[in-house]
CSV table of C-alpha atoms in Angstrom, one decimal:
chain,number,residue,atom,x,y,z
H,776,ASP,CA,128.5,-208.7,-16.1
H,777,ALA,CA,125.2,-209.0,-17.8
H,778,ALA,CA,124.2,-205.4,-16.8
H,779,CYS,CA,127.4,-204.0,-18.5
H,780,SER,CA,126.9,-202.6,-22.0
H,781,LYS,CA,129.5,-201.9,-24.6
H,782,LYS,CA,128.6,-198.3,-25.4
H,783,SER,CA,131.8,-196.5,-24.2
H,784,PRO,CA,134.0,-195.3,-27.0
H,785,TYR,CA,136.9,-196.9,-25.1
H,786,VAL,CA,135.6,-200.5,-25.4
H,787,GLY,CA,138.2,-202.5,-27.2
H,788,PHE,CA,141.0,-200.0,-26.4
H,789,LYS,CA,144.4,-201.6,-25.6
H,790,GLY,CA,147.4,-199.6,-24.3
H,791,SER,CA,150.5,-199.9,-22.1
H,792,PHE,CA,151.2,-198.3,-18.7
H,793,SER,CA,153.9,-195.7,-18.5
H,794,SER,CA,156.2,-196.6,-15.6
H,795,LEU,CA,157.0,-193.9,-13.1
H,796,ASP,CA,157.7,-196.1,-10.0
H,797,HIS,CA,158.1,-199.6,-8.7
H,798,GLY,CA,158.8,-201.1,-12.2
H,799,LEU,CA,155.1,-200.9,-13.3
H,800,ARG,CA,154.5,-202.7,-16.6
H,801,GLY,CA,151.4,-204.0,-18.2
H,802,GLN,CA,148.7,-203.6,-20.9
H,803,VAL,CA,145.2,-202.3,-20.3
H,804,GLN,CA,142.3,-203.5,-22.4
H,805,VAL,CA,138.8,-202.1,-21.9
H,806,LEU,CA,136.4,-205.0,-22.2
H,807,ASP,CA,133.0,-203.3,-21.6
H,808,ASP,CA,131.5,-200.2,-19.9
H,809,CYS,CA,132.5,-201.4,-16.4
H,810,THR,CA,135.5,-203.8,-16.8
H,811,PHE,CA,139.1,-203.6,-17.9
H,812,LEU,CA,141.8,-206.3,-18.0
H,813,VAL,CA,145.4,-205.7,-17.1
H,814,THR,CA,147.7,-208.3,-18.7
H,815,GLY,CA,151.4,-208.8,-18.3
H,816,LEU,CA,151.2,-206.9,-15.0
H,817,VAL,CA,154.6,-206.4,-13.4
H,818,ILE,CA,154.8,-204.5,-10.2
H,819,ASN,CA,156.2,-204.8,-6.7
H,820,PRO,CA,154.2,-202.2,-4.9
H,821,SER,CA,155.6,-202.6,-1.4
H,822,ALA,CA,153.1,-199.9,-0.4
H,823,PRO,CA,150.1,-200.3,1.9
H,824,ALA,CA,147.2,-198.9,-0.2
H,825,VAL,CA,147.7,-199.4,-4.0
H,826,TYR,CA,144.6,-199.1,-6.1
H,827,PHE,CA,143.6,-198.3,-9.7
H,828,TRP,CA,142.7,-194.6,-10.0
H,829,GLY,CA,141.2,-192.6,-12.8
H,830,SER,CA,141.9,-189.0,-13.9
H,831,ALA,CA,140.9,-186.6,-16.6
H,832,THR,CA,144.6,-185.5,-16.9
H,833,ASP,CA,148.1,-187.0,-16.6
H,834,ASP,CA,148.0,-185.8,-13.0
H,835,ILE,CA,146.7,-189.0,-11.4
H,836,ASP,CA,147.2,-187.3,-7.9
H,837,ARG,CA,144.1,-185.2,-8.7
H,838,GLY,CA,142.1,-188.3,-9.7
H,839,PHE,CA,140.0,-190.7,-7.7
H,840,ARG,CA,139.8,-194.4,-7.0
H,841,ILE,CA,137.9,-196.2,-9.7
H,842,SER,CA,137.9,-199.7,-8.2
H,843,ASN,CA,138.3,-201.3,-4.8
H,844,THR,CA,140.6,-203.9,-6.4
H,845,LYS,CA,143.7,-203.5,-4.2
H,846,LEU,CA,147.1,-204.5,-5.5
H,847,THR,CA,149.0,-206.5,-2.9
H,848,GLY,CA,152.1,-208.6,-3.3
H,849,VAL,CA,154.4,-209.0,-6.3
H,850,TYR,CA,152.9,-209.3,-9.8
H,851,SER,CA,155.3,-210.8,-12.4
H,852,GLY,CA,153.5,-211.0,-15.6
H,853,GLY,CA,150.0,-212.1,-14.5
H,854,PHE,CA,146.7,-210.5,-15.2
H,855,VAL,CA,144.0,-208.7,-13.1
H,856,ARG,CA,140.4,-208.3,-14.2
H,857,VAL,CA,139.1,-205.0,-12.8
H,858,THR,CA,135.5,-204.0,-12.3
H,859,LEU,CA,134.8,-200.3,-11.9
H,860,ASP,CA,133.0,-199.3,-8.7
H,861,ARG,CA,129.3,-198.7,-9.1
H,862,GLY,CA,128.5,-195.3,-10.5
H,863,ILE,CA,131.9,-194.7,-12.0
H,864,PRO,CA,131.7,-195.0,-15.8
H,865,PHE,CA,134.7,-194.6,-18.1
H,866,THR,CA,133.2,-191.2,-19.2
H,867,LYS,CA,134.4,-189.8,-15.9
H,868,PHE,CA,138.1,-190.3,-16.6
H,869,SER,CA,140.5,-190.8,-19.5
H,870,ARG,CA,143.5,-192.1,-17.7
H,871,VAL,CA,143.9,-195.3,-15.6
H,872,GLY,CA,146.7,-195.2,-13.1
H,873,VAL,CA,148.2,-197.3,-10.3
H,874,TYR,CA,148.3,-195.1,-7.2
H,875,CYS,CA,149.2,-195.5,-3.5
H,876,GLU,CA,146.7,-193.6,-1.5
H,877,GLU,CA,148.7,-193.6,1.7
H,878,PHE,CA,152.0,-192.3,0.3
H,879,LYS,CA,150.4,-190.3,-2.6
H,880,ALA,CA,152.6,-192.2,-5.1
H,881,ASN,CA,151.7,-192.4,-8.8
H,882,PHE,CA,153.3,-195.6,-10.1
H,883,GLY,CA,152.2,-195.0,-13.7
H,884,PHE,CA,149.2,-194.7,-16.0
H,885,VAL,CA,147.8,-195.3,-19.4
H,886,ARG,CA,145.8,-192.8,-21.5
H,887,LEU,CA,142.6,-194.3,-22.8
H,888,GLY,CA,141.6,-193.8,-26.4
H,889,ARG,CA,139.4,-195.2,-29.1
H,890,PRO,CA,140.4,-198.7,-30.2
H,891,ARG,CA,142.3,-199.2,-33.5
H,892,PRO,CA,140.2,-200.9,-36.1
H,893,ALA,CA,141.0,-204.6,-36.5
H,894,LEU,CA,142.6,-205.9,-39.7
H,895,ARG,CA,139.7,-208.2,-40.4
H,896,GLY,CA,140.7,-209.1,-43.9
H,897,GLU,CA,143.9,-210.6,-42.6
H,898,LEU,CA,142.5,-212.3,-39.4
H,899,LYS,CA,142.9,-216.0,-39.3
H,900,LYS,CA,141.2,-218.3,-36.8
H,901,ASP,CA,144.2,-218.4,-34.5
H,902,GLY,CA,144.2,-214.6,-34.0
H,903,LEU,CA,147.3,-214.0,-36.0
H,904,ASP,CA,147.7,-212.1,-39.3
H,905,SER,CA,149.4,-213.5,-42.4
H,906,VAL,CA,152.9,-212.9,-40.9
H,907,ASN,CA,151.9,-214.4,-37.4
H,908,ASN,CA,151.5,-211.1,-35.6
H,909,PRO,CA,148.6,-210.9,-33.1
H,910,VAL,CA,145.6,-209.1,-34.5
H,911,ASP,CA,143.3,-207.0,-32.4
H,912,ASP,CA,139.8,-208.4,-33.2
H,913,GLY,CA,138.1,-206.4,-30.5
H,914,GLN,CA,137.5,-209.6,-28.4
H,915,PRO,CA,138.8,-210.2,-24.9
H,916,PRO,CA,142.0,-212.3,-24.8
H,917,VAL,CA,141.5,-216.0,-24.7
H,918,GLU,CA,142.9,-217.7,-21.6
H,919,LYS,CA,145.8,-220.1,-22.5
H,920,ASP,CA,144.1,-223.1,-21.0
H,921,GLU,CA,141.0,-222.5,-23.3
H,922,TYR,CA,143.1,-222.0,-26.4
H,923,THR,CA,142.7,-224.5,-29.2
H,924,ASN,CA,145.0,-224.8,-32.2
H,925,GLU,CA,142.4,-226.2,-34.6
H,926,ARG,CA,142.4,-224.9,-38.2
H,927,GLU,CA,139.6,-224.7,-40.6
H,928,ALA,CA,139.8,-227.5,-43.1
């Protein structure tokens, strides 16, 4: 989104969901002030009203819906790009949870924090460090179909 800045202290953060119910797994990455990406999403919600919620504490039940992105069906490792609803900045919450509004069920959450600094000295063009571990360079993940394996000569 062109109107979305990158001023939030959470931009670049990556963290994993805790799983409390329905086998929730996945990693959250804050892309900018109004978007986060959930990768490796695994959940079978089998609930009628499952949304992303935000809260200032681990008690997601006392939080609020942060996006109208509804989770329906089975997710088995895919990704979801989530845009925060208008007027809801990351500064209003520090937890992102998956919550069923009808059954008041907290499936799990992640605590947001400041991103870890990238190991820029070890970053190679393919996004791996000197021992082939992924390196957080603060950039959104590259979709597999756009990935090139070219090396600098």
